[in-house]
XYZ file of C-alpha atoms in Angstrom:
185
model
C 97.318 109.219 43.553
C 99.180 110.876 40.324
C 98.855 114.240 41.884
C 100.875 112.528 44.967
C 103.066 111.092 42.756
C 104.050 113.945 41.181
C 104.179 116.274 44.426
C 106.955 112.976 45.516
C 108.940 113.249 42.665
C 109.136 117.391 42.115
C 110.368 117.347 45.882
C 112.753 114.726 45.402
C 114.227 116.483 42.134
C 114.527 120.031 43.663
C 115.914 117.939 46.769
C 118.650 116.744 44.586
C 119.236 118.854 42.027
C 122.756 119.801 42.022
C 123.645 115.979 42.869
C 121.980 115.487 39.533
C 123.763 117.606 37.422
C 127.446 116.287 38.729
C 126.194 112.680 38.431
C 124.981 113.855 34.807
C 127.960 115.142 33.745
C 130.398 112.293 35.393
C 128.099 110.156 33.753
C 128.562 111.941 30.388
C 132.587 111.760 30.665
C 131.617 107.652 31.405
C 129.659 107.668 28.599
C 131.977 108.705 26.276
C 134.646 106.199 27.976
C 132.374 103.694 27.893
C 131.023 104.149 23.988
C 134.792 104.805 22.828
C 136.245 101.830 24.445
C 133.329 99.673 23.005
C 133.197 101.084 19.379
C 136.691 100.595 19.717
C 136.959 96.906 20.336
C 134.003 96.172 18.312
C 135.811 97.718 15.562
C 139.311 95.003 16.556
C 140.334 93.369 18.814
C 136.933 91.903 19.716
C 135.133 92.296 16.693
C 133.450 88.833 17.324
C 132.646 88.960 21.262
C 130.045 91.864 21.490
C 128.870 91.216 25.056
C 132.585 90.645 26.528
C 133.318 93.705 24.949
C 130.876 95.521 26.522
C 131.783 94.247 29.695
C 135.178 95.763 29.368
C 134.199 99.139 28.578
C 131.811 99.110 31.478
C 134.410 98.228 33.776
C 136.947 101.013 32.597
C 134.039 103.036 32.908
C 132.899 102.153 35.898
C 136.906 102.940 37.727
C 136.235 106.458 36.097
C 133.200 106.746 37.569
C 133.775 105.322 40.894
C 136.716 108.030 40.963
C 134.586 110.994 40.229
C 131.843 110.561 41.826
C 133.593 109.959 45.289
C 135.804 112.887 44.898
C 133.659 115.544 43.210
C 129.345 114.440 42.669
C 129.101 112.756 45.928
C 132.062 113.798 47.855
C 130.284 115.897 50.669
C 128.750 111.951 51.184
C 131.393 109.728 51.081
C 131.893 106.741 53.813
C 134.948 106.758 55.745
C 135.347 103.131 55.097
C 136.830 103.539 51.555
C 136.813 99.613 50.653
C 133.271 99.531 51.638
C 132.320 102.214 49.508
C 134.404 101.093 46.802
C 132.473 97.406 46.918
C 129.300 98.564 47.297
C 129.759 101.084 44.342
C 131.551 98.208 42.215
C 128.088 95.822 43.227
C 125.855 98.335 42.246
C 127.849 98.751 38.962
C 127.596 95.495 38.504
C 123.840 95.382 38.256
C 123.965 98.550 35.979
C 126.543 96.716 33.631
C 124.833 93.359 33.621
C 121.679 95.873 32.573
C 123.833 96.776 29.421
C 125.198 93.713 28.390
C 121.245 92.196 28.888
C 120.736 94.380 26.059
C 123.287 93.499 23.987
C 122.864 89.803 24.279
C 118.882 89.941 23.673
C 119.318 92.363 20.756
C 122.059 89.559 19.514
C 120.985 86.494 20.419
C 116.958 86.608 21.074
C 116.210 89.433 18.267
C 118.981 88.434 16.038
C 120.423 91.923 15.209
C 124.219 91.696 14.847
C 125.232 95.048 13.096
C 127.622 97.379 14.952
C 125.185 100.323 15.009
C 122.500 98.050 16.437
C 124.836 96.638 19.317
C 126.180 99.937 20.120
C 122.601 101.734 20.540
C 121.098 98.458 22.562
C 124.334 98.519 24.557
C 125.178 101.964 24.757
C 121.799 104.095 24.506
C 119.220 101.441 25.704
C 121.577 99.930 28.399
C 123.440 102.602 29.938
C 120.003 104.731 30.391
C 118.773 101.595 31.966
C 121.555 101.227 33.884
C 122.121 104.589 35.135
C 118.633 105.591 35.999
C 119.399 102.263 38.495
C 122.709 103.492 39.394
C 121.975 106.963 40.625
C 119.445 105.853 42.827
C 121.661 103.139 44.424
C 124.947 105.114 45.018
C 122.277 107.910 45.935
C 120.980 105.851 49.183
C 123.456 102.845 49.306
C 127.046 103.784 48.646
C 127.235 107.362 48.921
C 124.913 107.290 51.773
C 126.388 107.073 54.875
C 126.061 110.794 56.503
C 122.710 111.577 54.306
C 120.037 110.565 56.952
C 121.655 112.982 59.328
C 121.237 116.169 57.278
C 118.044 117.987 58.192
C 117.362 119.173 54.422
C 117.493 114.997 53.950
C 116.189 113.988 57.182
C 112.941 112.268 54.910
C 113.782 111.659 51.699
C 113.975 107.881 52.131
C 109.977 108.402 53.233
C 109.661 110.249 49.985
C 110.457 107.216 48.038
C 109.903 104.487 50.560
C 113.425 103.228 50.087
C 115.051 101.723 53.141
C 113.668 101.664 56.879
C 112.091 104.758 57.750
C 113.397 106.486 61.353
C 111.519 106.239 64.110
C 110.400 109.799 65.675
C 110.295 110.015 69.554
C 106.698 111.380 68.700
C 105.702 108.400 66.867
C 106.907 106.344 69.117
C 105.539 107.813 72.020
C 101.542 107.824 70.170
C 101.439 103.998 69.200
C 100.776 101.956 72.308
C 103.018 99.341 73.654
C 101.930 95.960 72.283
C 102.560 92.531 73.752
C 104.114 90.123 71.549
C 100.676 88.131 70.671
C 99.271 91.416 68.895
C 97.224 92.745 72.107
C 97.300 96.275 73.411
């Protein structure tokens, strides 16, 4: 089982290695966005509203991201229906934000930390890896997605992770027998 596990996941990162690195280093520029806009208000203008402000930097963030991502990491994948891309990447963002600002409101409110450096690193360390591991994954096979399926070299990498329906092969098909609807052969 771990053996198969780890076959999945080498194939899936030599699959997608080059995806990887321009996701890691948009995601580094959002990072810094992100973290400076944060420290930033933390530091003024919203000194006193930790998770709003953490919602604002992920959203400024996010715009940068969206940006990149469609024009240089995934831009070999992007949908011709630009507002569809553009609301499934800012749902999927969503998620990944509310991942962030989870961890700023349980390391404020349920653990009772309220000191800028521990805010920042449960906001900005804890939540964004959180949140990105999530996001790459869902603009991977969900927003960026459209044309993947129909690239040989990607033809099964939904199967690899079980993510999505799998396509039906006209072998496949053609082995199973037909079945009537009450289960019989």
């Amino acid at each position: 089982m771990l053996i198969q596990i780890w076959g999945k996941l080498m194939g899936l990162a030599s699959m997608m290695w080059r995806e990887v690195a321009k996701f890691g280093v948009v995601g580094g520029v959002a990072f810094i966005i992100d973290s400076g806009i944060y420290l930033w208000m933390l530091e003024g203008p919203m000194h006193d509203s930790e998770v709003k402000a953490k919602i604002i930097a992920g959203v400024v963030a996010t715009m940068f991201s969206w940006v990149a991502n469609r024009f240089w990491t995934f831009r070999h994948r992007r949908q011709s229906n630009v507002v569809r891309e553009l609301v499934m990447f800012l749902i999927m963002n969503a998620i990944g934000l509310g991942i962030a600002a989870a961890c700023v409101f349980i390391t404020k409110y349920w653990i009772g930390l309220t000191d800028t450096t521990s805010l920042f690193i449960a906001g900005s360390v804890v939540g964004l890896v959180l949140g990105t591991i999530f996001r790459f994954f869902a603009y991977r096979f969900w927003v960026f997605g459209a044309e993947l399926d129909a690239e040989e070299k990607f033809a099964h990498d939904r199967e690899l992770l079980r993510v999505g329906p799998e396509p039906v092969s006209a072998e496949r098909g053609a082995a199973e027998p037909n079945r009537s609807p009450d289960g019989a052969a």
